[in-house]
Amino acid sequence: MPDAHAAFIAGLPKAELHLHIEGSLEPELMFMLAAKNGVRLPYATVEDVRAAYDFSDLQSFLDIYYAGAGVLHTAHDFHEMTRAYLERAIADSVRHVEIFFDPQTHTDRGIPYQTVVRGIRSALEAAEREQGLTFRLILCFLRHLSAEAAMETLEEALPLREQIDGVGLDSSEVGHPPSKFAEVFARARAEGLPAVAHAGEEGPPAYIREALDLLQVRRIDHGVRSEEDPELMARLRKEQIPLTVCPLSNVRLRVFDRIEDHNLRRLKDAGLLVTVNSDDPAYFGGYVNANYQAVAEGLGFGTEDLAELARNSFRASWLDDDAKARHLADVDAYVERWRG
Ligand code: HPA
Ligand code: ZN
């Protein structure tokens, strides 16, 4: 039966809505870029890198993830990293992506903001032109840095406002509540930029409420700790606020001990609009289809559950209603063919 699920998942049209492009940097490309750019890595081999990916929590991952991003220097480097991710996504039947980038990780080490955006966008635009993949690009603020630094980053992005489709909030959650960034998100909103935020990954349900009320986000990234707050659960259900859940990430960062312990099934059964995504696939052992496969095997999601996750990925996207309807019809047609 697992093989039947793998084949079903492989061809199932889907969107990916929670993906940090820096988290798609595979060790092989990291080594190549380190050699090209004269960056010393604290690892001798690709195997050593993978062995170092044994995380105890979010921070233990972030330390290694920010160090890895240090090999990215030129717009071409950012282009190649993005191109490699998009190739993998398309191979997983992903039709639409909404991806994050962390400009401060790069500008703080002297890489110009425009170098980062141009490299990422050129790969996204090529995939759209040549393969019909559609995309949105979301600028994330690093919450462990100050609100002033986030505002400076936003001000730097605004002269070329059309290069980005929205703003987000990531990095070390606990101790850095959404309220810290209320002003920055108000400014982004005034510029017509929609918002998302990581909340309720390691942080408490109160951070999810703050993201909704103070940052006025359209989606919650992760949000798995909403389960601890029944009133919040009722609100997420009633307002159909999407959660972009990342099952393999949650296991690798020890939010849940095992995939069998993940609460995705309960969140879905409670009527929440849940989606499945890969977060940082080069670090967490799998791209989006591996995450669908994990919930099929670990949580007993069958083909109808998996199809509903794919439908949710389009419903939760920032595509217009016509595009959503086309993708939803594609999912339905795929399921029909599979049944027939
Ligand atoms: N959480 C917070 N920050 C991040 C993550 C995550 O899962 N991935 C990359 N930056
Ligand atoms: Zn994330």
Tab-separated table of C-alpha atoms and ligand atoms in Angstrom:
chain	number	residue	atom	x	y	z
A	1	MET	CA	0.000	0.000	0.000
A	2	PRO	CA	2.768	2.545	0.704
A	3	ASP	CA	3.892	2.196	-2.949
A	4	ALA	CA	0.393	2.992	-4.181
A	5	HIS	CA	0.445	6.149	-2.050
A	6	ALA	CA	3.871	7.126	-3.388
A	7	ALA	CA	2.628	6.893	-6.976
A	8	PHE	CA	-0.533	8.844	-6.115
A	9	ILE	CA	1.465	11.570	-4.363
A	10	ALA	CA	4.028	11.757	-7.179
A	11	GLY	CA	1.498	12.948	-9.760
A	12	LEU	CA	-0.845	14.876	-7.443
A	13	PRO	CA	-0.884	18.583	-8.454
A	14	LYS	CA	0.017	20.736	-5.461
A	15	ALA	CA	1.310	24.114	-4.263
A	16	GLU	CA	4.147	24.660	-1.821
A	17	LEU	CA	3.592	27.591	0.532
A	18	HIS	CA	6.236	27.225	3.237
A	19	LEU	CA	9.731	26.986	1.820
A	20	HIS	CA	12.811	28.937	2.844
A	21	ILE	CA	14.921	29.148	-0.288
A	22	GLU	CA	18.131	29.167	1.790
A	23	GLY	CA	16.908	25.899	3.303
A	24	SER	CA	16.952	24.256	-0.112
A	25	LEU	CA	20.737	24.577	-0.420
A	26	GLU	CA	21.976	20.985	-0.738
A	27	PRO	CA	25.442	20.117	0.645
A	28	GLU	CA	26.783	19.340	-2.858
A	29	LEU	CA	25.986	22.847	-4.117
A	30	MET	CA	27.168	24.311	-0.786
A	31	PHE	CA	30.591	22.708	-1.334
A	32	MET	CA	30.786	23.867	-4.942
A	33	LEU	CA	29.943	27.456	-4.016
A	34	ALA	CA	32.331	27.399	-1.036
A	35	ALA	CA	35.195	26.336	-3.346
A	36	LYS	CA	34.260	28.907	-5.983
A	37	ASN	CA	33.904	31.769	-3.508
A	38	GLY	CA	36.835	30.862	-1.246
A	39	VAL	CA	34.642	30.194	1.800
A	40	ARG	CA	35.980	27.747	4.395
A	41	LEU	CA	33.372	25.259	5.623
A	42	PRO	CA	33.852	23.456	8.939
A	43	TYR	CA	33.249	20.122	7.162
A	44	ALA	CA	35.579	17.926	5.060
A	45	THR	CA	32.934	16.108	3.015
A	46	VAL	CA	29.315	16.180	1.987
A	47	GLU	CA	28.768	13.194	4.299
A	48	ASP	CA	30.179	15.201	7.226
A	49	VAL	CA	27.705	17.980	6.470
A	50	ARG	CA	24.761	15.592	6.460
A	51	ALA	CA	26.016	14.021	9.706
A	52	ALA	CA	25.987	17.486	11.318
A	53	TYR	CA	22.258	17.804	10.563
A	54	ASP	CA	21.263	16.225	13.863
A	55	PHE	CA	19.196	18.911	15.528
A	56	SER	CA	17.854	19.228	19.069
A	57	ASP	CA	15.580	22.232	18.522
A	58	LEU	CA	14.964	25.203	16.216
A	59	GLN	CA	18.043	27.157	17.355
A	60	SER	CA	20.439	24.242	16.807
A	61	PHE	CA	19.216	24.143	13.206
A	62	LEU	CA	19.295	27.913	12.642
A	63	ASP	CA	22.969	28.153	13.694
A	64	ILE	CA	23.960	25.687	10.953
A	65	TYR	CA	21.482	27.076	8.408
A	66	TYR	CA	22.818	30.650	8.684
A	67	ALA	CA	26.417	29.375	8.423
A	68	GLY	CA	25.533	27.384	5.285
A	69	ALA	CA	24.028	30.469	3.631
A	70	GLY	CA	27.459	32.114	3.908
A	71	VAL	CA	28.596	30.399	0.675
A	72	LEU	CA	26.115	32.473	-1.372
A	73	HIS	CA	27.881	35.506	-2.861
A	74	THR	CA	26.705	36.375	-6.382
A	75	ALA	CA	23.291	36.733	-8.023
A	76	HIS	CA	24.219	33.646	-10.021
A	77	ASP	CA	24.712	31.673	-6.771
A	78	PHE	CA	21.192	32.630	-5.643
A	79	HIS	CA	19.891	31.796	-9.113
A	80	GLU	CA	21.461	28.329	-9.090
A	81	MET	CA	20.149	27.508	-5.606
A	82	THR	CA	16.631	28.603	-6.618
A	83	ARG	CA	16.804	26.798	-9.965
A	84	ALA	CA	17.782	23.546	-8.212
A	85	TYR	CA	14.829	23.859	-5.795
A	86	LEU	CA	12.343	24.614	-8.576
A	87	GLU	CA	13.547	21.605	-10.555
A	88	ARG	CA	12.899	19.390	-7.520
A	89	ALA	CA	9.529	21.007	-6.887
A	90	ILE	CA	8.393	20.523	-10.494
A	91	ALA	CA	9.492	16.874	-10.285
A	92	ASP	CA	7.132	16.614	-7.277
A	93	SER	CA	4.175	17.912	-9.375
A	94	VAL	CA	4.278	21.309	-7.677
A	95	ARG	CA	2.412	23.821	-9.870
A	96	HIS	CA	2.722	26.951	-7.724
A	97	VAL	CA	5.233	28.069	-5.081
A	98	GLU	CA	5.217	30.825	-2.469
A	99	ILE	CA	8.763	30.969	-1.171
A	100	PHE	CA	10.564	32.863	1.590
A	101	PHE	CA	13.924	34.534	1.507
A	102	ASP	CA	15.875	36.054	4.408
A	103	PRO	CA	17.599	39.197	3.080
A	104	GLN	CA	19.190	40.090	6.436
A	105	THR	CA	21.188	36.840	6.437
A	106	HIS	CA	22.959	38.209	3.377
A	107	THR	CA	22.953	42.001	3.729
A	108	ASP	CA	24.489	41.658	7.221
A	109	ARG	CA	27.558	40.024	5.593
A	110	GLY	CA	27.859	42.630	2.865
A	111	ILE	CA	25.845	41.072	0.036
A	112	PRO	CA	23.621	43.753	-1.549
A	113	TYR	CA	19.848	43.257	-1.254
A	114	GLN	CA	19.469	43.552	-5.037
A	115	THR	CA	22.001	40.756	-5.643
A	116	VAL	CA	19.854	38.423	-3.544
A	117	VAL	CA	16.495	39.372	-5.075
A	118	ARG	CA	17.732	39.456	-8.662
A	119	GLY	CA	19.277	35.992	-8.397
A	120	ILE	CA	16.195	34.398	-6.825
A	121	ARG	CA	13.712	36.144	-9.110
A	122	SER	CA	15.569	35.341	-12.335
A	123	ALA	CA	15.230	31.617	-11.563
A	124	LEU	CA	11.538	31.996	-10.606
A	125	GLU	CA	10.803	33.941	-13.790
A	126	ALA	CA	12.612	31.370	-15.939
A	127	ALA	CA	10.581	28.519	-14.413
A	128	GLU	CA	7.374	30.475	-15.024
A	129	ARG	CA	8.309	31.261	-18.620
A	130	GLU	CA	9.671	27.846	-19.548
A	131	GLN	CA	7.630	25.446	-17.411
A	132	GLY	CA	4.474	27.300	-16.454
A	133	LEU	CA	5.188	27.220	-12.716
A	134	THR	CA	3.679	30.262	-10.975
A	135	PHE	CA	5.149	31.901	-7.896
A	136	ARG	CA	5.013	34.496	-5.147
A	137	LEU	CA	8.124	35.747	-3.339
A	138	ILE	CA	7.878	36.622	0.370
A	139	LEU	CA	10.481	38.705	2.195
A	140	CYS	CA	10.996	37.395	5.742
A	141	PHE	CA	12.290	39.464	8.639
A	142	LEU	CA	14.595	37.734	11.112
A	143	ARG	CA	12.796	38.030	14.447
A	144	HIS	CA	15.953	37.543	16.561
A	145	LEU	CA	17.165	40.894	15.164
A	146	SER	CA	15.646	44.246	16.127
A	147	ALA	CA	12.429	45.800	14.836
A	148	GLU	CA	14.572	48.728	13.633
A	149	ALA	CA	16.672	46.377	11.503
A	150	ALA	CA	13.474	44.870	10.052
A	151	MET	CA	12.163	48.361	9.225
A	152	GLU	CA	15.456	49.232	7.484
A	153	THR	CA	15.164	46.041	5.426
A	154	LEU	CA	11.598	46.931	4.453
A	155	GLU	CA	12.657	50.465	3.480
A	156	GLU	CA	15.418	48.999	1.324
A	157	ALA	CA	12.914	46.734	-0.445
A	158	LEU	CA	10.174	49.324	-1.037
A	159	PRO	CA	11.724	51.285	-3.927
A	160	LEU	CA	11.362	48.067	-5.950
A	161	ARG	CA	8.125	47.053	-4.279
A	162	GLU	CA	6.951	44.978	-7.291
A	163	GLN	CA	9.829	42.494	-6.786
A	164	ILE	CA	8.118	41.047	-3.712
A	165	ASP	CA	4.594	39.801	-3.074
A	166	GLY	CA	4.446	39.926	0.694
A	167	VAL	CA	6.300	39.833	3.995
A	168	GLY	CA	6.876	37.138	6.611
A	169	LEU	CA	8.556	36.546	9.960
A	170	ASP	CA	10.950	33.721	10.777
A	171	SER	CA	13.993	32.648	12.849
A	172	SER	CA	14.165	32.098	16.661
A	173	GLU	CA	10.584	32.267	17.862
A	174	VAL	CA	10.569	32.099	21.661
A	175	GLY	CA	11.287	35.508	23.208
A	176	HIS	CA	10.562	37.300	19.925
A	177	PRO	CA	6.762	37.656	19.802
A	178	PRO	CA	4.973	39.064	16.767
A	179	SER	CA	4.128	42.215	18.780
A	180	LYS	CA	7.799	43.234	18.454
A	181	PHE	CA	7.173	43.799	14.727
A	182	ALA	CA	3.714	45.419	14.769
A	183	GLU	CA	5.007	48.707	13.340
A	184	VAL	CA	6.991	47.051	10.550
A	185	PHE	CA	3.993	44.992	9.468
A	186	ALA	CA	1.728	48.081	9.620
A	187	ARG	CA	4.115	49.842	7.244
A	188	ALA	CA	4.154	46.826	4.897
A	189	ARG	CA	0.345	46.729	4.997
A	190	ALA	CA	0.169	50.431	4.134
A	191	GLU	CA	2.254	49.558	1.055
A	192	GLY	CA	-0.268	46.878	0.095
A	193	LEU	CA	1.951	43.928	1.027
A	194	PRO	CA	0.101	40.931	2.495
A	195	ALA	CA	1.681	39.159	5.450
A	196	VAL	CA	2.343	35.755	6.950
A	197	ALA	CA	4.278	34.827	10.088
A	198	HIS	CA	5.822	31.797	11.718
A	199	ALA	CA	3.953	31.276	14.974
A	200	GLY	CA	3.200	28.369	17.259
A	201	GLU	CA	6.129	26.229	16.076
A	202	GLU	CA	8.004	26.445	19.397
A	203	GLY	CA	6.199	29.530	20.669
A	204	PRO	CA	2.857	29.549	22.555
A	205	PRO	CA	-0.647	29.956	21.073
A	206	ALA	CA	-0.554	33.590	22.265
A	207	TYR	CA	1.984	34.264	19.493
A	208	ILE	CA	-0.525	32.964	16.929
A	209	ARG	CA	-3.150	35.360	18.295
A	210	GLU	CA	-0.659	38.226	18.125
A	211	ALA	CA	0.234	37.360	14.522
A	212	LEU	CA	-3.476	37.456	13.621
A	213	ASP	CA	-4.479	40.531	15.621
A	214	LEU	CA	-1.360	42.706	15.567
A	215	LEU	CA	0.313	41.711	12.297
A	216	GLN	CA	-2.967	40.875	10.500
A	217	VAL	CA	-1.421	37.896	8.749
A	218	ARG	CA	-3.321	35.883	6.130
A	219	ARG	CA	-1.713	32.561	7.075
A	220	ILE	CA	0.151	31.062	9.990
A	221	ASP	CA	3.382	29.205	9.256
A	222	HIS	CA	3.489	26.035	11.389
A	223	GLY	CA	0.810	26.917	13.988
A	224	VAL	CA	0.824	23.389	15.407
A	225	ARG	CA	0.642	24.660	19.000
A	226	SER	CA	-2.786	26.191	18.284
A	227	GLU	CA	-4.122	22.882	19.565
A	228	GLU	CA	-3.372	23.966	23.143
A	229	ASP	CA	-5.976	26.762	22.891
A	230	PRO	CA	-9.541	25.609	22.105
A	231	GLU	CA	-10.826	29.154	21.520
A	232	LEU	CA	-8.045	29.812	19.043
A	233	MET	CA	-8.818	26.510	17.312
A	234	ALA	CA	-12.459	27.598	16.946
A	235	ARG	CA	-11.360	30.892	15.424
A	236	LEU	CA	-8.914	29.258	12.971
A	237	ARG	CA	-11.705	26.935	11.867
A	238	LYS	CA	-14.371	29.613	11.593
A	239	GLU	CA	-12.173	32.055	9.676
A	240	GLN	CA	-10.464	29.252	7.705
A	241	ILE	CA	-7.057	30.752	8.397
A	242	PRO	CA	-4.546	28.448	6.714
A	243	LEU	CA	-1.736	26.723	8.586
A	244	THR	CA	1.351	25.823	6.550
A	245	VAL	CA	2.451	22.690	8.400
A	246	CYS	CA	5.864	21.059	7.839
A	247	PRO	CA	5.765	17.507	9.237
A	248	LEU	CA	9.370	16.379	8.605
A	249	SER	CA	10.690	19.713	9.893
A	250	ASN	CA	8.654	19.306	13.085
A	251	VAL	CA	10.135	15.868	13.705
A	252	ARG	CA	13.724	16.903	12.890
A	253	LEU	CA	13.464	19.949	15.196
A	254	ARG	CA	11.797	17.829	17.900
A	255	VAL	CA	8.491	19.676	17.977
A	256	PHE	CA	7.121	16.118	17.874
A	257	ASP	CA	9.228	13.055	18.760
A	258	ARG	CA	7.972	10.910	15.909
A	259	ILE	CA	5.835	11.435	12.821
A	260	GLU	CA	3.237	9.154	14.447
A	261	ASP	CA	2.901	11.752	17.233
A	262	HIS	CA	2.270	14.680	14.867
A	263	ASN	CA	-1.068	16.476	15.375
A	264	LEU	CA	-1.806	17.140	11.677
A	265	ARG	CA	-4.591	14.548	11.654
A	266	ARG	CA	-6.274	16.157	14.649
A	267	LEU	CA	-5.915	19.668	13.198
A	268	LYS	CA	-7.457	18.493	9.927
A	269	ASP	CA	-10.265	16.592	11.656
A	270	ALA	CA	-11.024	19.735	13.689
A	271	GLY	CA	-11.843	21.478	10.397
A	272	LEU	CA	-8.726	23.632	10.064
A	273	LEU	CA	-7.366	24.553	6.643
A	274	VAL	CA	-4.057	22.676	6.885
A	275	THR	CA	-1.408	22.348	4.183
A	276	VAL	CA	1.759	20.239	3.983
A	277	ASN	CA	5.124	21.755	3.056
A	278	SER	CA	8.853	21.078	3.293
A	279	ASP	CA	10.236	24.178	5.137
A	280	ASP	CA	13.990	23.548	4.641
A	281	PRO	CA	14.174	20.373	2.534
A	282	ALA	CA	17.972	20.184	2.244
A	283	TYR	CA	18.208	20.078	6.057
A	284	PHE	CA	15.133	18.050	7.017
A	285	GLY	CA	15.451	15.045	4.744
A	286	GLY	CA	12.802	15.576	2.117
A	287	TYR	CA	10.993	17.750	-0.388
A	288	VAL	CA	7.237	18.241	-0.410
A	289	ASN	CA	6.306	14.759	-1.653
A	290	ALA	CA	8.411	13.181	1.103
A	291	ASN	CA	6.283	15.181	3.553
A	292	TYR	CA	3.040	13.918	1.979
A	293	GLN	CA	4.520	10.401	2.101
A	294	ALA	CA	5.417	10.829	5.782
A	295	VAL	CA	1.832	11.682	6.735
A	296	ALA	CA	0.519	8.834	4.566
A	297	GLU	CA	2.731	6.334	6.371
A	298	GLY	CA	2.878	7.884	9.845
A	299	LEU	CA	-0.666	9.223	10.221
A	300	GLY	CA	-2.602	6.959	7.897
A	301	PHE	CA	-3.598	9.665	5.421
A	302	GLY	CA	-5.310	7.947	2.485
A	303	THR	CA	-5.718	9.179	-1.069
A	304	GLU	CA	-8.778	11.324	-0.267
A	305	ASP	CA	-6.962	12.960	2.687
A	306	LEU	CA	-3.890	13.578	0.530
A	307	ALA	CA	-6.001	15.062	-2.261
A	308	GLU	CA	-7.652	17.366	0.295
A	309	LEU	CA	-4.205	18.549	1.459
A	310	ALA	CA	-3.380	19.361	-2.171
A	311	ARG	CA	-6.690	21.233	-2.615
A	312	ASN	CA	-5.967	23.149	0.586
A	313	SER	CA	-2.552	24.158	-0.763
A	314	PHE	CA	-4.264	25.969	-3.655
A	315	ARG	CA	-7.072	27.368	-1.467
A	316	ALA	CA	-4.498	28.795	0.957
A	317	SER	CA	-2.356	30.304	-1.811
A	318	TRP	CA	-2.348	33.905	-2.977
A	319	LEU	CA	-3.456	32.924	-6.487
A	320	ASP	CA	-6.548	34.673	-7.848
A	321	ASP	CA	-9.895	32.865	-7.793
A	322	ASP	CA	-9.743	31.769	-11.451
A	323	ALA	CA	-6.307	30.198	-11.060
A	324	LYS	CA	-7.422	28.498	-7.833
A	325	ALA	CA	-10.478	27.051	-9.600
A	326	ARG	CA	-8.320	25.702	-12.442
A	327	HIS	CA	-5.910	24.008	-10.035
A	328	LEU	CA	-8.748	22.581	-7.939
A	329	ALA	CA	-10.305	21.149	-11.107
A	330	ASP	CA	-6.927	19.602	-11.985
A	331	VAL	CA	-6.781	17.919	-8.577
A	332	ASP	CA	-10.330	16.592	-9.018
A	333	ALA	CA	-9.534	15.278	-12.504
A	334	TYR	CA	-6.386	13.604	-11.209
A	335	VAL	CA	-8.302	11.894	-8.397
A	336	GLU	CA	-10.971	10.773	-10.880
A	337	ARG	CA	-8.380	9.240	-13.210
A	338	TRP	CA	-6.762	7.513	-10.260
A	339	ARG	CA	-10.090	6.006	-9.190
A	340	GLY	CA	-11.057	5.007	-12.722
B	1	HPA	N1	11.271	28.310	11.792
B	1	HPA	C1	11.789	29.528	11.996
B	1	HPA	N2	12.684	30.058	11.199
B	1	HPA	C2	13.098	29.359	10.146
B	1	HPA	C3	12.613	28.095	9.886
B	1	HPA	C4	11.630	27.551	10.757
B	1	HPA	O1	11.115	26.426	10.599
B	1	HPA	N3	13.244	27.664	8.765
B	1	HPA	C5	14.065	28.637	8.360
B	1	HPA	N4	13.993	29.678	9.195
B	2	ZN	ZN	9.731	27.866	8.166
